mmCIF file with all atom_site columns, C-alpha atoms in Angstrom:
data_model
loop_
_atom_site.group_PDB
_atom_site.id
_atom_site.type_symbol
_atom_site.label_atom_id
_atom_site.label_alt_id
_atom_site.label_comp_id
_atom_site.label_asym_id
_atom_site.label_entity_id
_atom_site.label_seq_id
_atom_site.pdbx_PDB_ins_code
_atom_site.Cartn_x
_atom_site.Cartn_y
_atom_site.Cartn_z
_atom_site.occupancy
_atom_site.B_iso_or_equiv
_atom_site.pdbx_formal_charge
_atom_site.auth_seq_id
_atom_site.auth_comp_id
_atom_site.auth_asym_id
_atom_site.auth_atom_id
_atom_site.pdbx_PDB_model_num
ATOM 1  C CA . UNK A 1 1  ? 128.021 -35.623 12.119  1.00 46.00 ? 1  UNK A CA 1
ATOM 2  C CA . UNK A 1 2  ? 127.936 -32.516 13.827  1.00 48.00 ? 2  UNK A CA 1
ATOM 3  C CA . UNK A 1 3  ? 130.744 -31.547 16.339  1.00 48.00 ? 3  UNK A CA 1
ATOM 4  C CA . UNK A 1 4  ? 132.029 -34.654 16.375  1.00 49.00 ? 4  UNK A CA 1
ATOM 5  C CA . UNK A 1 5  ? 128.308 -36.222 17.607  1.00 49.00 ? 5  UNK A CA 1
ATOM 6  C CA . UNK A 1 6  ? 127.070 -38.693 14.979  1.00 50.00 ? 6  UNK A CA 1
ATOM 7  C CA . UNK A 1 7  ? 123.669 -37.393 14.641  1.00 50.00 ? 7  UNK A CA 1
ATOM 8  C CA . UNK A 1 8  ? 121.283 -40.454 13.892  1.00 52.00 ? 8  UNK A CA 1
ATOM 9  C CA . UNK A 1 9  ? 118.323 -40.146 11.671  1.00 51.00 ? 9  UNK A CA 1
ATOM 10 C CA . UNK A 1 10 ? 115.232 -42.839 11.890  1.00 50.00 ? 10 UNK A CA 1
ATOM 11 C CA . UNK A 1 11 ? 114.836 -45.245 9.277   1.00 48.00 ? 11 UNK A CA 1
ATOM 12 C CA . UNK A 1 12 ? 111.840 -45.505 6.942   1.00 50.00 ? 12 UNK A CA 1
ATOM 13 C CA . UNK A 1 13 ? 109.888 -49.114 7.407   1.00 47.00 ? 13 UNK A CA 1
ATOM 14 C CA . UNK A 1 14 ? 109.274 -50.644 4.423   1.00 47.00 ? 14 UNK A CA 1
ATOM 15 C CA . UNK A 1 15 ? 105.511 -50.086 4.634   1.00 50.00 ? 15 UNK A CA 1
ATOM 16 C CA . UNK A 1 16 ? 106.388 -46.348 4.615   1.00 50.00 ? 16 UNK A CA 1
ATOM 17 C CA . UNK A 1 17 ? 108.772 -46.097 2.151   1.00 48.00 ? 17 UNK A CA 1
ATOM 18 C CA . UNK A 1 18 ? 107.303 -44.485 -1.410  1.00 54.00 ? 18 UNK A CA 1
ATOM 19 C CA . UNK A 1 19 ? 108.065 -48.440 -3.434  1.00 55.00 ? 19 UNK A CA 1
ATOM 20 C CA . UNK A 1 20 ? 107.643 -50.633 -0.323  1.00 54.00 ? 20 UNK A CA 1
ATOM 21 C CA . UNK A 1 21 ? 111.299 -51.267 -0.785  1.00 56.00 ? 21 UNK A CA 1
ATOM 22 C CA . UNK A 1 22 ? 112.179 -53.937 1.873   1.00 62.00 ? 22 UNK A CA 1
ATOM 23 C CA . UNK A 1 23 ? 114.681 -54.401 4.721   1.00 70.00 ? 23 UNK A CA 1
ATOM 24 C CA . UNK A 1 24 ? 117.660 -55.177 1.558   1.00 73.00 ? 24 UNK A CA 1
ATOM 25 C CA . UNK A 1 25 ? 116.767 -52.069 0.127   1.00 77.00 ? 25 UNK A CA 1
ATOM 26 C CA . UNK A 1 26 ? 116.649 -49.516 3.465   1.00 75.00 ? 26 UNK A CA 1
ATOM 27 C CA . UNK A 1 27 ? 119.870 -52.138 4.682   1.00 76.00 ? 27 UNK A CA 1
ATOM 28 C CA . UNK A 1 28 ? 121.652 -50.663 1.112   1.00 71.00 ? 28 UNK A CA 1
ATOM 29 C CA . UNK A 1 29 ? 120.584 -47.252 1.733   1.00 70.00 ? 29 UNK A CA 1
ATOM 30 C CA . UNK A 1 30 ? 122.307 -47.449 5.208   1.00 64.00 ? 30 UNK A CA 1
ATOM 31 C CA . UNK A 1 31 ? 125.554 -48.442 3.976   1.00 66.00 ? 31 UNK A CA 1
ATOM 32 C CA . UNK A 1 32 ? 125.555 -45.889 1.257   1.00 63.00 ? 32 UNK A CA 1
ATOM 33 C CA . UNK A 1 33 ? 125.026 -43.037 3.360   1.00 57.00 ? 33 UNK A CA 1
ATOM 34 C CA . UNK A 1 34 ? 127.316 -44.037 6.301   1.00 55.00 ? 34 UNK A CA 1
ATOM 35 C CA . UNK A 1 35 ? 130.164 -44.431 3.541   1.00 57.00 ? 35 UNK A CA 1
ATOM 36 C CA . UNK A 1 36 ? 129.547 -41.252 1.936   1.00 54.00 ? 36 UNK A CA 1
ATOM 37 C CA . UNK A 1 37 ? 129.077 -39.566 5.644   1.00 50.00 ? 37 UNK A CA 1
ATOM 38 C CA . UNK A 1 38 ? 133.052 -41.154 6.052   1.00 52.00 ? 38 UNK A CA 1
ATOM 39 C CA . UNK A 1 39 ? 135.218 -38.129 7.765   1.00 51.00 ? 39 UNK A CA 1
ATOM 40 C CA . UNK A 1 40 ? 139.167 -38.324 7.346   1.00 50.00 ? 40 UNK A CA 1
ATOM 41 C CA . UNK A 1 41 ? 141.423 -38.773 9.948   1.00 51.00 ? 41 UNK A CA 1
ATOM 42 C CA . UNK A 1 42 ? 145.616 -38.791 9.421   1.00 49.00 ? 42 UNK A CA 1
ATOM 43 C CA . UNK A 1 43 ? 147.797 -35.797 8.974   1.00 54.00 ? 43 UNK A CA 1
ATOM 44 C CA . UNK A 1 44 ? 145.059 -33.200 7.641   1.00 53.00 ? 44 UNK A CA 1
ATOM 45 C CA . UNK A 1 45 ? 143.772 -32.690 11.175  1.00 68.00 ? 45 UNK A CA 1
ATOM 46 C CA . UNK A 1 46 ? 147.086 -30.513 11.399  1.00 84.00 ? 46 UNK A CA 1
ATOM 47 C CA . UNK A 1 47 ? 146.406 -28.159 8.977   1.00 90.00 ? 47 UNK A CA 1
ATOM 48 C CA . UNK A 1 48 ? 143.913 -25.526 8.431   1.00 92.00 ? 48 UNK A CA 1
ATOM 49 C CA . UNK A 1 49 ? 142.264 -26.009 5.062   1.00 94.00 ? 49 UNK A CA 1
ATOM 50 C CA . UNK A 1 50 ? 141.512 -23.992 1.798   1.00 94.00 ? 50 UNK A CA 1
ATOM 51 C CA . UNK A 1 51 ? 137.385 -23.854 2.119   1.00 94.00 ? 51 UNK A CA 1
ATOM 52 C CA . UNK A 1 52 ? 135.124 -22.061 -0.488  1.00 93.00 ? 52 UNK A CA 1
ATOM 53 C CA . UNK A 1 53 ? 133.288 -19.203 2.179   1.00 92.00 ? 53 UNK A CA 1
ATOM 54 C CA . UNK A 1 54 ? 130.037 -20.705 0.944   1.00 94.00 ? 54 UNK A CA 1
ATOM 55 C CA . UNK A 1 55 ? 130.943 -24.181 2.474   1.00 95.00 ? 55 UNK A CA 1
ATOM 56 C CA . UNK A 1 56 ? 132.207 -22.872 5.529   1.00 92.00 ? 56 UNK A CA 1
ATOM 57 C CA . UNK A 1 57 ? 128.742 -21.131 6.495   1.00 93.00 ? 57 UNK A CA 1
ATOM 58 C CA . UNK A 1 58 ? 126.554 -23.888 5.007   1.00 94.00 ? 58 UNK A CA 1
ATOM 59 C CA . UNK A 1 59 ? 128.407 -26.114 7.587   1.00 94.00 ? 59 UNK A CA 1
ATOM 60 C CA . UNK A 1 60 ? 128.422 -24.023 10.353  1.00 92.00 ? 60 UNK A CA 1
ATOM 61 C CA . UNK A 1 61 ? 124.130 -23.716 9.995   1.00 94.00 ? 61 UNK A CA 1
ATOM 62 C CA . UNK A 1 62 ? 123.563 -27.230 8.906   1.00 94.00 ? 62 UNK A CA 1
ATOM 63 C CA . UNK A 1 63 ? 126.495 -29.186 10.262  1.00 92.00 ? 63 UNK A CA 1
ATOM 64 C CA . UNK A 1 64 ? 127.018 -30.502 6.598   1.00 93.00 ? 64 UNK A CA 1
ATOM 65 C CA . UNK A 1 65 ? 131.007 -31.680 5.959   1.00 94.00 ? 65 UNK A CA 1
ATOM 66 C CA . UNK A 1 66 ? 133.352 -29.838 3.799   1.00 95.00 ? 66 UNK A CA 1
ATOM 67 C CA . UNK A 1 67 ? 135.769 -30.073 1.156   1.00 95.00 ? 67 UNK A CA 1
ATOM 68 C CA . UNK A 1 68 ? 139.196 -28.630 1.355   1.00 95.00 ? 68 UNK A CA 1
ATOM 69 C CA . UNK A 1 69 ? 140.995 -27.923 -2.002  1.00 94.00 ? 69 UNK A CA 1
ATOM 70 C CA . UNK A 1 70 ? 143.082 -31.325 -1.160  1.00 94.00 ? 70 UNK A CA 1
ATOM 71 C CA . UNK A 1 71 ? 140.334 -33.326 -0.987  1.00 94.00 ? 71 UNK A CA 1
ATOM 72 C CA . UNK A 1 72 ? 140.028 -33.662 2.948   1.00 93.00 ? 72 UNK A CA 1
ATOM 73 C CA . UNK A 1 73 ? 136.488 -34.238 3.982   1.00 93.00 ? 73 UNK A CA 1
ATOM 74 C CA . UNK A 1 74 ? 135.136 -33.291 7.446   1.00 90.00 ? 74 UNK A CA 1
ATOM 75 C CA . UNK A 1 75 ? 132.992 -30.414 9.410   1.00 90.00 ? 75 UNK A CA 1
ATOM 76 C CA . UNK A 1 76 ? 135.457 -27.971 10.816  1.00 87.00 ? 76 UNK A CA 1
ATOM 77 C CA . UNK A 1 77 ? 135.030 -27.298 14.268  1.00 83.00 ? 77 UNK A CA 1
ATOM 78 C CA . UNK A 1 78 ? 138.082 -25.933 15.300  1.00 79.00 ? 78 UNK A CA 1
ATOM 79 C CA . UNK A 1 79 ? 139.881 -22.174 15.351  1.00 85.00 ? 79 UNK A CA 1
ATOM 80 C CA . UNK A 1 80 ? 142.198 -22.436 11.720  1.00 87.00 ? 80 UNK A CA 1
ATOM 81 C CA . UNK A 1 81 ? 144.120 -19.612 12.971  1.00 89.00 ? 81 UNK A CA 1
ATOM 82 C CA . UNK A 1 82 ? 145.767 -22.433 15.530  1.00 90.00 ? 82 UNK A CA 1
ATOM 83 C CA . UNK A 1 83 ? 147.130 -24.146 12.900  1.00 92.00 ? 83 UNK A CA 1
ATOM 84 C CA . UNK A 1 84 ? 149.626 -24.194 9.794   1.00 94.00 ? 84 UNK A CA 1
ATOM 85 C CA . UNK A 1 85 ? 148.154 -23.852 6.277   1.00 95.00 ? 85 UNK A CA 1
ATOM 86 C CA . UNK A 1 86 ? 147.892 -27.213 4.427   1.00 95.00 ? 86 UNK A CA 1
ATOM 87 C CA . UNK A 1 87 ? 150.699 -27.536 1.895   1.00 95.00 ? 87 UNK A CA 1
ATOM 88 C CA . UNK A 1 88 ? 148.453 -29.238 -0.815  1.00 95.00 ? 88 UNK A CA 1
ATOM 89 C CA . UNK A 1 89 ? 145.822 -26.546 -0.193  1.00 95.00 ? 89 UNK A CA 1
ATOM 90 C CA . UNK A 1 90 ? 148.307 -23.950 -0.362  1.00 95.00 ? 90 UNK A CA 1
ATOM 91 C CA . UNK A 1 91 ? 150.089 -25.527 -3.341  1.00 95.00 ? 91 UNK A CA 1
ATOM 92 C CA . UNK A 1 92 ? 146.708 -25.802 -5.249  1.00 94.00 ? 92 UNK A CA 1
ATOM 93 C CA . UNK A 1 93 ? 145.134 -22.708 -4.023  1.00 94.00 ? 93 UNK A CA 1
ATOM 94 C CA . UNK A 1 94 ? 148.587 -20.618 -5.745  1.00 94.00 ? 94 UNK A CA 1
ATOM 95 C CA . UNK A 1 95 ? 148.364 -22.721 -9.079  1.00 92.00 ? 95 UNK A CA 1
ATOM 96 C CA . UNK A 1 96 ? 144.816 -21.469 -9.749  1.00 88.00 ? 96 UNK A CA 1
ATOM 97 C CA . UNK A 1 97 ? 145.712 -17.776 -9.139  1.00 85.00 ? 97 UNK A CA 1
ATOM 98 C CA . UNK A 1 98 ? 148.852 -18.018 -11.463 1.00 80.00 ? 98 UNK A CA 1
ATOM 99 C CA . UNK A 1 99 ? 146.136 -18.990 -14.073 1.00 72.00 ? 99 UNK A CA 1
#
């Protein structure tokens, strides 16, 4: 997903795929990677988010989701300054500096 587009990649036939895996197979390997591509919705899109810097400008270049310290998935795409700090980030983020 990038910007809130769902990007859509072709699918390999089986005559192209490296074991001639079959429509079950590439059908399996669909469902997999659109549950693992799964952004959150609910109360995190209120908050900005604890991101390692890394993340933040692999995303911005490849469009590739994040993960917060809280465990909210997603591909920022909004200003963070608009927006109060997550309390779990916050919460964790202070725990790990008091160690």
């Amino acid at each position: 997903m990038l910007g809130g587009m769902l990007i859509r990649r072709p699918l390999m036939s089986a005559q192209d795929s490296p074991g001639g895996g079959g429509t079950s197979t590439l059908e399996s390997e669909l469902e997999e990677l659109l549950r693992d591509e799964q952004l959150e919705d609910g109360d995190h899109e209120r908050f900005s988010h604890y991101v390692r810097k890394e993340d933040i400008v692999e995303s911005a270049v490849t469009g590739k989701p994040v993960y917060a310290l809280c465990g909210k998935k997603w591909t920022p795409n909004r200003a963070p300054e608009k927006f109060p700090v997550c309390p779990t980030c916050k919460e964790i983020y202070e725990g790990l500096r008091d160690e």
